[in-house]
Amino acid sequence: MLQTPEARLQQELARVFQAAAQQGHLTDPEALAARLQGVSPDVIVAWLQPYLTERRRQRIEQVLDGRTYTVVPVVEGLANTGNVSAVMRSAEALGYQGFGIIKGQVQKYKTSERTAQGADKWLDVWTWPTAAEAVPVLKAAGYRIVATALEEAEPIDTFDFTVPTALVFGNEVEGVSHELLAMADARCVIPIVGFTQSFNISVAAAIALYHAQRDRLARRGRHGDLSPEWKATLRAVFYLRSVQKAGVLLWERLQRSSK
């Protein structure tokens, strides 16, 4: 993993307090986040639980059961923001929690809300300027780097996706960069039997990620594999992202507890 559970929760708390400050509801968001440093995710969940319906809480539990960090989709240098968002949407729908973006030559990255359908809200999104900065971080976290490519590549069904894997998809014109290919541990390809030489990037990613999910199910009987600690952390994150004005509600709770 690229973060500890504690760091991930603190990052989310900082986000909700900052959002509340920007909306004029409170001041000094950094101090508020610091007051909650070390508070367990179960406490955050208990404080926010009254503001969620039973149906929403059940849905969060179902999502958590299907989540994994073991396979991380990574896109490199995608100029079409709609494609980035489409890959995000497929990744989130199929239970992948981490999502990497290597900006490459793209000067400005943003998601398309219409295409993403809010998927980026539920993902841990990591960004790097270049492949040279991304690959060492991913490898240090224990991921092998598998780049999608058309040449010198093995069929995707020869790979074991229970092994921690960063699955990299390149841009719409040139594919994965030569720089990243040189650092990759392996290359994979989705076999094509028609005249068309390649899939659209968003389609290729959806096929590959669905295949990886099915491979994991076939090998181990389940796709989701969060540890209890990570499941508790993401439960708190999802509650924070599901409750409107979560930062204000936590601030009010802190005010009551300090009296």
PDB file of C-alpha atoms in Angstrom:
ATOM      1  CA  MET A   1       0.000   0.000   0.000  1.00  0.00           C
ATOM      2  CA  LEU A   2       1.097   3.563  -0.676  1.00  0.00           C
ATOM      3  CA  GLN A   3      -0.312   4.895   2.627  1.00  0.00           C
ATOM      4  CA  THR A   4      -0.900   3.634   6.120  1.00  0.00           C
ATOM      5  CA  PRO A   5      -4.528   3.406   7.264  1.00  0.00           C
ATOM      6  CA  GLU A   6      -3.852   6.146   9.815  1.00  0.00           C
ATOM      7  CA  ALA A   7      -2.497   8.509   7.140  1.00  0.00           C
ATOM      8  CA  ARG A   8      -5.436   7.765   4.833  1.00  0.00           C
ATOM      9  CA  LEU A   9      -7.999   8.611   7.514  1.00  0.00           C
ATOM     10  CA  GLN A  10      -6.151  11.783   8.499  1.00  0.00           C
ATOM     11  CA  GLN A  11      -6.052  12.830   4.843  1.00  0.00           C
ATOM     12  CA  GLU A  12      -9.817  12.422   4.596  1.00  0.00           C
ATOM     13  CA  LEU A  13     -10.457  14.329   7.813  1.00  0.00           C
ATOM     14  CA  ALA A  14      -8.303  17.181   6.532  1.00  0.00           C
ATOM     15  CA  ARG A  15     -10.338  17.195   3.318  1.00  0.00           C
ATOM     16  CA  VAL A  16     -13.744  17.417   4.989  1.00  0.00           C
ATOM     17  CA  PHE A  17     -12.641  20.148   7.389  1.00  0.00           C
ATOM     18  CA  GLN A  18     -11.054  22.117   4.563  1.00  0.00           C
ATOM     19  CA  ALA A  19     -14.264  21.808   2.532  1.00  0.00           C
ATOM     20  CA  ALA A  20     -16.291  23.078   5.492  1.00  0.00           C
ATOM     21  CA  ALA A  21     -13.907  26.008   5.924  1.00  0.00           C
ATOM     22  CA  GLN A  22     -14.174  26.945   2.265  1.00  0.00           C
ATOM     23  CA  GLN A  23     -17.962  26.994   2.614  1.00  0.00           C
ATOM     24  CA  GLY A  24     -17.650  29.387   5.551  1.00  0.00           C
ATOM     25  CA  HIS A  25     -18.878  26.960   8.212  1.00  0.00           C
ATOM     26  CA  LEU A  26     -15.745  26.887  10.383  1.00  0.00           C
ATOM     27  CA  THR A  27     -12.212  28.219  10.739  1.00  0.00           C
ATOM     28  CA  ASP A  28      -8.796  26.620  11.341  1.00  0.00           C
ATOM     29  CA  PRO A  29      -9.447  23.245   9.625  1.00  0.00           C
ATOM     30  CA  GLU A  30      -5.869  22.077  10.304  1.00  0.00           C
ATOM     31  CA  ALA A  31      -6.337  22.404  14.054  1.00  0.00           C
ATOM     32  CA  LEU A  32      -9.594  20.472  13.918  1.00  0.00           C
ATOM     33  CA  ALA A  33      -7.993  17.652  11.932  1.00  0.00           C
ATOM     34  CA  ALA A  34      -5.139  17.554  14.441  1.00  0.00           C
ATOM     35  CA  ARG A  35      -7.618  17.161  17.315  1.00  0.00           C
ATOM     36  CA  LEU A  36      -8.868  13.964  15.705  1.00  0.00           C
ATOM     37  CA  GLN A  37      -5.420  12.542  15.046  1.00  0.00           C
ATOM     38  CA  GLY A  38      -5.241   9.153  16.689  1.00  0.00           C
ATOM     39  CA  VAL A  39      -9.025   8.791  16.947  1.00  0.00           C
ATOM     40  CA  SER A  40     -10.024   5.362  15.699  1.00  0.00           C
ATOM     41  CA  PRO A  41     -12.093   5.007  12.530  1.00  0.00           C
ATOM     42  CA  ASP A  42     -14.754   3.217  14.571  1.00  0.00           C
ATOM     43  CA  VAL A  43     -15.302   6.398  16.575  1.00  0.00           C
ATOM     44  CA  ILE A  44     -15.771   8.441  13.386  1.00  0.00           C
ATOM     45  CA  VAL A  45     -18.272   5.862  12.149  1.00  0.00           C
ATOM     46  CA  ALA A  46     -20.187   5.925  15.441  1.00  0.00           C
ATOM     47  CA  TRP A  47     -20.436   9.719  15.335  1.00  0.00           C
ATOM     48  CA  LEU A  48     -21.698   9.806  11.745  1.00  0.00           C
ATOM     49  CA  GLN A  49     -23.890   6.697  11.770  1.00  0.00           C
ATOM     50  CA  PRO A  50     -27.081   8.565  12.826  1.00  0.00           C
ATOM     51  CA  TYR A  51     -26.898  10.619   9.632  1.00  0.00           C
ATOM     52  CA  LEU A  52     -26.969   7.617   7.274  1.00  0.00           C
ATOM     53  CA  THR A  53     -29.910   5.405   6.407  1.00  0.00           C
ATOM     54  CA  GLU A  54     -29.755   1.698   7.149  1.00  0.00           C
ATOM     55  CA  ARG A  55     -29.834   1.046   3.413  1.00  0.00           C
ATOM     56  CA  ARG A  56     -26.780   3.251   2.879  1.00  0.00           C
ATOM     57  CA  ARG A  57     -24.866   1.587   5.708  1.00  0.00           C
ATOM     58  CA  GLN A  58     -25.601  -1.847   4.237  1.00  0.00           C
ATOM     59  CA  ARG A  59     -24.450  -0.693   0.821  1.00  0.00           C
ATOM     60  CA  ILE A  60     -21.159   0.529   2.278  1.00  0.00           C
ATOM     61  CA  GLU A  61     -20.606  -2.887   3.888  1.00  0.00           C
ATOM     62  CA  GLN A  62     -21.275  -4.643   0.574  1.00  0.00           C
ATOM     63  CA  VAL A  63     -18.793  -2.390  -1.199  1.00  0.00           C
ATOM     64  CA  LEU A  64     -16.141  -2.943   1.469  1.00  0.00           C
ATOM     65  CA  ASP A  65     -16.491  -6.721   1.112  1.00  0.00           C
ATOM     66  CA  GLY A  66     -15.674  -6.447  -2.596  1.00  0.00           C
ATOM     67  CA  ARG A  67     -12.767  -3.985  -2.374  1.00  0.00           C
ATOM     68  CA  THR A  68      -9.082  -4.665  -3.091  1.00  0.00           C
ATOM     69  CA  TYR A  69      -5.792  -2.793  -3.234  1.00  0.00           C
ATOM     70  CA  THR A  70      -3.990  -5.859  -4.600  1.00  0.00           C
ATOM     71  CA  VAL A  71      -4.526  -4.806  -8.219  1.00  0.00           C
ATOM     72  CA  VAL A  72      -4.147  -1.100  -8.987  1.00  0.00           C
ATOM     73  CA  PRO A  73      -5.180   0.344 -12.371  1.00  0.00           C
ATOM     74  CA  VAL A  74      -2.757   3.014 -13.580  1.00  0.00           C
ATOM     75  CA  VAL A  75      -3.298   5.298 -16.578  1.00  0.00           C
ATOM     76  CA  GLU A  76      -0.405   7.102 -18.224  1.00  0.00           C
ATOM     77  CA  GLY A  77      -0.556  10.284 -20.263  1.00  0.00           C
ATOM     78  CA  LEU A  78      -4.254  10.140 -21.202  1.00  0.00           C
ATOM     79  CA  ALA A  79      -5.132  13.384 -22.972  1.00  0.00           C
ATOM     80  CA  ASN A  80      -8.847  12.642 -23.182  1.00  0.00           C
ATOM     81  CA  THR A  81     -10.285  13.347 -19.729  1.00  0.00           C
ATOM     82  CA  GLY A  82     -13.391  11.395 -20.659  1.00  0.00           C
ATOM     83  CA  ASN A  83     -11.243   8.292 -21.056  1.00  0.00           C
ATOM     84  CA  VAL A  84      -9.614   8.806 -17.652  1.00  0.00           C
ATOM     85  CA  SER A  85     -13.030   9.124 -16.069  1.00  0.00           C
ATOM     86  CA  ALA A  86     -14.369   6.086 -17.927  1.00  0.00           C
ATOM     87  CA  VAL A  87     -11.485   3.943 -16.640  1.00  0.00           C
ATOM     88  CA  MET A  88     -12.131   5.261 -13.126  1.00  0.00           C
ATOM     89  CA  ARG A  89     -15.796   4.333 -13.402  1.00  0.00           C
ATOM     90  CA  SER A  90     -14.985   0.775 -14.502  1.00  0.00           C
ATOM     91  CA  ALA A  91     -12.340   0.384 -11.794  1.00  0.00           C
ATOM     92  CA  GLU A  92     -14.634   1.555  -9.009  1.00  0.00           C
ATOM     93  CA  ALA A  93     -17.542  -0.564 -10.226  1.00  0.00           C
ATOM     94  CA  LEU A  94     -15.327  -3.663 -10.285  1.00  0.00           C
ATOM     95  CA  GLY A  95     -14.041  -3.195  -6.728  1.00  0.00           C
ATOM     96  CA  TYR A  96     -10.599  -1.637  -7.195  1.00  0.00           C
ATOM     97  CA  GLN A  97      -9.817   0.920  -4.500  1.00  0.00           C
ATOM     98  CA  GLY A  98      -6.493   2.394  -5.633  1.00  0.00           C
ATOM     99  CA  PHE A  99      -6.115   4.298  -8.896  1.00  0.00           C
ATOM    100  CA  GLY A 100      -2.896   5.731 -10.304  1.00  0.00           C
ATOM    101  CA  ILE A 101      -2.482   8.594 -12.778  1.00  0.00           C
ATOM    102  CA  ILE A 102       0.837   9.332 -14.456  1.00  0.00           C
ATOM    103  CA  LYS A 103       0.396  12.720 -16.093  1.00  0.00           C
ATOM    104  CA  GLY A 104       3.245  12.389 -18.607  1.00  0.00           C
ATOM    105  CA  GLN A 105       2.959  15.068 -21.280  1.00  0.00           C
ATOM    106  CA  VAL A 106      -0.562  16.081 -20.273  1.00  0.00           C
ATOM    107  CA  GLN A 107      -0.327  19.604 -18.866  1.00  0.00           C
ATOM    108  CA  LYS A 108      -3.605  19.595 -16.992  1.00  0.00           C
ATOM    109  CA  TYR A 109      -5.524  16.640 -15.582  1.00  0.00           C
ATOM    110  CA  LYS A 110      -9.179  16.704 -14.601  1.00  0.00           C
ATOM    111  CA  THR A 111     -11.958  14.165 -14.539  1.00  0.00           C
ATOM    112  CA  SER A 112     -15.209  14.351 -16.455  1.00  0.00           C
ATOM    113  CA  GLU A 113     -17.998  14.262 -13.892  1.00  0.00           C
ATOM    114  CA  ARG A 114     -20.540  13.136 -16.475  1.00  0.00           C
ATOM    115  CA  THR A 115     -18.418  10.134 -17.487  1.00  0.00           C
ATOM    116  CA  ALA A 116     -16.985   9.273 -14.089  1.00  0.00           C
ATOM    117  CA  GLN A 117     -20.436   9.307 -12.444  1.00  0.00           C
ATOM    118  CA  GLY A 118     -18.751  10.182  -9.155  1.00  0.00           C
ATOM    119  CA  ALA A 119     -16.393   7.175  -9.206  1.00  0.00           C
ATOM    120  CA  ASP A 120     -13.382   9.306  -8.254  1.00  0.00           C
ATOM    121  CA  LYS A 121     -15.176  10.221  -5.013  1.00  0.00           C
ATOM    122  CA  TRP A 122     -14.831   6.639  -3.776  1.00  0.00           C
ATOM    123  CA  LEU A 123     -11.303   5.854  -5.013  1.00  0.00           C
ATOM    124  CA  ASP A 124      -7.878   6.530  -3.567  1.00  0.00           C
ATOM    125  CA  VAL A 125      -6.350   8.478  -6.467  1.00  0.00           C
ATOM    126  CA  TRP A 126      -2.570   8.843  -6.637  1.00  0.00           C
ATOM    127  CA  THR A 127      -0.868  11.060  -9.200  1.00  0.00           C
ATOM    128  CA  TRP A 128       2.715  11.375 -10.401  1.00  0.00           C
ATOM    129  CA  PRO A 129       4.259  13.695 -13.008  1.00  0.00           C
ATOM    130  CA  THR A 130       6.280  10.969 -14.749  1.00  0.00           C
ATOM    131  CA  ALA A 131       6.754   7.216 -14.985  1.00  0.00           C
ATOM    132  CA  ALA A 132      10.212   7.617 -13.459  1.00  0.00           C
ATOM    133  CA  GLU A 133       8.568   8.933 -10.277  1.00  0.00           C
ATOM    134  CA  ALA A 134       5.626   6.528 -10.233  1.00  0.00           C
ATOM    135  CA  VAL A 135       7.277   3.168 -10.859  1.00  0.00           C
ATOM    136  CA  PRO A 136       9.755   3.196  -7.912  1.00  0.00           C
ATOM    137  CA  VAL A 137       6.926   4.130  -5.518  1.00  0.00           C
ATOM    138  CA  LEU A 138       4.721   1.317  -6.779  1.00  0.00           C
ATOM    139  CA  LYS A 139       7.546  -1.226  -6.688  1.00  0.00           C
ATOM    140  CA  ALA A 140       8.547  -0.165  -3.173  1.00  0.00           C
ATOM    141  CA  ALA A 141       4.942  -0.821  -2.125  1.00  0.00           C
ATOM    142  CA  GLY A 142       5.274  -4.384  -3.438  1.00  0.00           C
ATOM    143  CA  TYR A 143       3.538  -4.099  -6.809  1.00  0.00           C
ATOM    144  CA  ARG A 144       4.844  -5.699  -9.986  1.00  0.00           C
ATOM    145  CA  ILE A 145       4.398  -3.429 -12.987  1.00  0.00           C
ATOM    146  CA  VAL A 146       2.439  -4.997 -15.854  1.00  0.00           C
ATOM    147  CA  ALA A 147       2.090  -2.716 -18.876  1.00  0.00           C
ATOM    148  CA  THR A 148      -0.520  -3.258 -21.551  1.00  0.00           C
ATOM    149  CA  ALA A 149       1.148  -3.381 -24.965  1.00  0.00           C
ATOM    150  CA  LEU A 150       0.648  -4.834 -28.434  1.00  0.00           C
ATOM    151  CA  GLU A 151       4.215  -6.062 -28.979  1.00  0.00           C
ATOM    152  CA  GLU A 152       6.375  -8.487 -26.986  1.00  0.00           C
ATOM    153  CA  ALA A 153       3.436  -9.100 -24.664  1.00  0.00           C
ATOM    154  CA  GLU A 154       1.917 -12.214 -23.126  1.00  0.00           C
ATOM    155  CA  PRO A 155      -1.855 -12.853 -23.263  1.00  0.00           C
ATOM    156  CA  ILE A 156      -3.573 -11.413 -20.235  1.00  0.00           C
ATOM    157  CA  ASP A 157      -4.980 -14.803 -19.241  1.00  0.00           C
ATOM    158  CA  THR A 158      -1.453 -16.064 -18.475  1.00  0.00           C
ATOM    159  CA  PHE A 159      -1.141 -13.676 -15.508  1.00  0.00           C
ATOM    160  CA  ASP A 160      -1.981 -14.427 -11.880  1.00  0.00           C
ATOM    161  CA  PHE A 161      -3.797 -11.381 -10.495  1.00  0.00           C
ATOM    162  CA  THR A 162      -3.698 -12.556  -6.910  1.00  0.00           C
ATOM    163  CA  VAL A 163      -0.121 -11.215  -7.083  1.00  0.00           C
ATOM    164  CA  PRO A 164       0.039  -7.477  -6.213  1.00  0.00           C
ATOM    165  CA  THR A 165      -0.035  -5.792  -9.612  1.00  0.00           C
ATOM    166  CA  ALA A 166      -0.070  -2.280 -11.007  1.00  0.00           C
ATOM    167  CA  LEU A 167      -1.796  -2.693 -14.368  1.00  0.00           C
ATOM    168  CA  VAL A 168      -0.791   0.189 -16.645  1.00  0.00           C
ATOM    169  CA  PHE A 169      -2.784   1.543 -19.573  1.00  0.00           C
ATOM    170  CA  GLY A 170      -1.197   3.999 -21.990  1.00  0.00           C
ATOM    171  CA  ASN A 171      -2.555   6.940 -23.924  1.00  0.00           C
ATOM    172  CA  GLU A 172      -4.861   6.887 -26.886  1.00  0.00           C
ATOM    173  CA  VAL A 173      -2.186   7.437 -29.546  1.00  0.00           C
ATOM    174  CA  GLU A 174       1.147   5.978 -28.456  1.00  0.00           C
ATOM    175  CA  GLY A 175       0.169   3.578 -25.696  1.00  0.00           C
ATOM    176  CA  VAL A 176       2.397   3.066 -22.668  1.00  0.00           C
ATOM    177  CA  SER A 177       5.544   5.188 -22.884  1.00  0.00           C
ATOM    178  CA  HIS A 178       8.925   3.703 -23.780  1.00  0.00           C
ATOM    179  CA  GLU A 179      10.164   4.957 -20.407  1.00  0.00           C
ATOM    180  CA  LEU A 180       7.605   2.930 -18.487  1.00  0.00           C
ATOM    181  CA  LEU A 181       7.928  -0.129 -20.720  1.00  0.00           C
ATOM    182  CA  ALA A 182      11.635  -0.210 -19.924  1.00  0.00           C
ATOM    183  CA  MET A 183      10.855  -0.302 -16.199  1.00  0.00           C
ATOM    184  CA  ALA A 184       7.926  -2.735 -16.381  1.00  0.00           C
ATOM    185  CA  ASP A 185       8.212  -6.268 -15.021  1.00  0.00           C
ATOM    186  CA  ALA A 186       6.006  -7.683 -17.778  1.00  0.00           C
ATOM    187  CA  ARG A 187       3.722  -6.773 -20.677  1.00  0.00           C
ATOM    188  CA  CYS A 188       0.238  -8.110 -21.328  1.00  0.00           C
ATOM    189  CA  VAL A 189      -2.128  -7.956 -24.271  1.00  0.00           C
ATOM    190  CA  ILE A 190      -5.837  -8.620 -24.741  1.00  0.00           C
ATOM    191  CA  PRO A 191      -5.975 -11.015 -27.722  1.00  0.00           C
ATOM    192  CA  ILE A 192      -7.855  -9.637 -30.728  1.00  0.00           C
ATOM    193  CA  VAL A 193      -9.318 -11.889 -33.424  1.00  0.00           C
ATOM    194  CA  GLY A 194     -10.818  -9.242 -35.706  1.00  0.00           C
ATOM    195  CA  PHE A 195      -9.282  -6.831 -38.209  1.00  0.00           C
ATOM    196  CA  THR A 196      -9.138  -4.030 -35.642  1.00  0.00           C
ATOM    197  CA  GLN A 197      -5.650  -3.741 -34.161  1.00  0.00           C
ATOM    198  CA  SER A 198      -6.566  -2.402 -30.740  1.00  0.00           C
ATOM    199  CA  PHE A 199      -9.385  -1.483 -28.387  1.00  0.00           C
ATOM    200  CA  ASN A 200     -10.286   2.026 -27.286  1.00  0.00           C
ATOM    201  CA  ILE A 201      -8.423   2.690 -24.031  1.00  0.00           C
ATOM    202  CA  SER A 202     -11.546   2.804 -21.881  1.00  0.00           C
ATOM    203  CA  VAL A 203     -12.808  -0.444 -23.413  1.00  0.00           C
ATOM    204  CA  ALA A 204      -9.407  -2.145 -23.040  1.00  0.00           C
ATOM    205  CA  ALA A 205      -9.233  -1.131 -19.385  1.00  0.00           C
ATOM    206  CA  ALA A 206     -12.755  -2.387 -18.679  1.00  0.00           C
ATOM    207  CA  ILE A 207     -12.005  -5.758 -20.306  1.00  0.00           C
ATOM    208  CA  ALA A 208      -8.655  -6.130 -18.542  1.00  0.00           C
ATOM    209  CA  LEU A 209      -9.992  -5.164 -15.124  1.00  0.00           C
ATOM    210  CA  TYR A 210     -12.984  -7.458 -15.473  1.00  0.00           C
ATOM    211  CA  HIS A 211     -10.637 -10.285 -16.466  1.00  0.00           C
ATOM    212  CA  ALA A 212      -8.413  -9.588 -13.436  1.00  0.00           C
ATOM    213  CA  GLN A 213     -11.441  -9.672 -11.156  1.00  0.00           C
ATOM    214  CA  ARG A 214     -12.624 -12.998 -12.610  1.00  0.00           C
ATOM    215  CA  ASP A 215      -9.102 -14.424 -12.342  1.00  0.00           C
ATOM    216  CA  ARG A 216      -8.969 -13.517  -8.662  1.00  0.00           C
ATOM    217  CA  LEU A 217     -12.392 -15.050  -8.067  1.00  0.00           C
ATOM    218  CA  ALA A 218     -11.351 -18.263  -9.818  1.00  0.00           C
ATOM    219  CA  ARG A 219      -8.089 -18.592  -7.896  1.00  0.00           C
ATOM    220  CA  ARG A 220      -9.167 -17.617  -4.389  1.00  0.00           C
ATOM    221  CA  GLY A 221     -12.965 -17.542  -4.388  1.00  0.00           C
ATOM    222  CA  ARG A 222     -13.268 -13.823  -3.729  1.00  0.00           C
ATOM    223  CA  HIS A 223     -12.108 -10.517  -5.128  1.00  0.00           C
ATOM    224  CA  GLY A 224     -12.230  -8.324  -2.026  1.00  0.00           C
ATOM    225  CA  ASP A 225      -9.335  -8.812   0.375  1.00  0.00           C
ATOM    226  CA  LEU A 226      -9.115  -5.780   2.661  1.00  0.00           C
ATOM    227  CA  SER A 227      -7.516  -6.374   6.042  1.00  0.00           C
ATOM    228  CA  PRO A 228      -9.717  -5.610   9.076  1.00  0.00           C
ATOM    229  CA  GLU A 229      -7.692  -2.433   9.678  1.00  0.00           C
ATOM    230  CA  TRP A 230      -8.140  -1.199   6.115  1.00  0.00           C
ATOM    231  CA  LYS A 231     -11.795  -2.122   6.085  1.00  0.00           C
ATOM    232  CA  ALA A 232     -12.371  -0.067   9.243  1.00  0.00           C
ATOM    233  CA  THR A 233     -10.460   2.864   7.762  1.00  0.00           C
ATOM    234  CA  LEU A 234     -12.324   2.855   4.464  1.00  0.00           C
ATOM    235  CA  ARG A 235     -15.637   2.481   6.290  1.00  0.00           C
ATOM    236  CA  ALA A 236     -14.868   5.752   8.045  1.00  0.00           C
ATOM    237  CA  VAL A 237     -13.757   7.346   4.765  1.00  0.00           C
ATOM    238  CA  PHE A 238     -16.961   6.262   3.022  1.00  0.00           C
ATOM    239  CA  TYR A 239     -19.054   7.603   5.913  1.00  0.00           C
ATOM    240  CA  LEU A 240     -17.217  10.917   5.688  1.00  0.00           C
ATOM    241  CA  ARG A 241     -17.923  11.029   1.974  1.00  0.00           C
ATOM    242  CA  SER A 242     -21.557   9.982   2.328  1.00  0.00           C
ATOM    243  CA  VAL A 243     -22.674  12.441   5.010  1.00  0.00           C
ATOM    244  CA  GLN A 244     -23.349  15.998   3.905  1.00  0.00           C
ATOM    245  CA  LYS A 245     -21.427  18.605   5.915  1.00  0.00           C
ATOM    246  CA  ALA A 246     -19.505  15.865   7.716  1.00  0.00           C
ATOM    247  CA  GLY A 247     -16.858  18.396   8.759  1.00  0.00           C
ATOM    248  CA  VAL A 248     -19.422  20.610  10.468  1.00  0.00           C
ATOM    249  CA  LEU A 249     -21.036  17.660  12.233  1.00  0.00           C
ATOM    250  CA  LEU A 250     -17.664  16.448  13.535  1.00  0.00           C
ATOM    251  CA  TRP A 251     -16.819  19.966  14.715  1.00  0.00           C
ATOM    252  CA  GLU A 252     -20.110  20.128  16.615  1.00  0.00           C
ATOM    253  CA  ARG A 253     -19.385  16.729  18.151  1.00  0.00           C
ATOM    254  CA  LEU A 254     -15.955  17.927  19.266  1.00  0.00           C
ATOM    255  CA  GLN A 255     -17.515  21.037  20.779  1.00  0.00           C
ATOM    256  CA  ARG A 256     -19.934  18.945  22.840  1.00  0.00           C
ATOM    257  CA  SER A 257     -17.232  16.551  24.008  1.00  0.00           C
ATOM    258  CA  SER A 258     -14.997  19.424  25.195  1.00  0.00           C
ATOM    259  CA  LYS A 259     -17.638  20.865  27.544  1.00  0.00           C
TER     260      LYS A 259
END
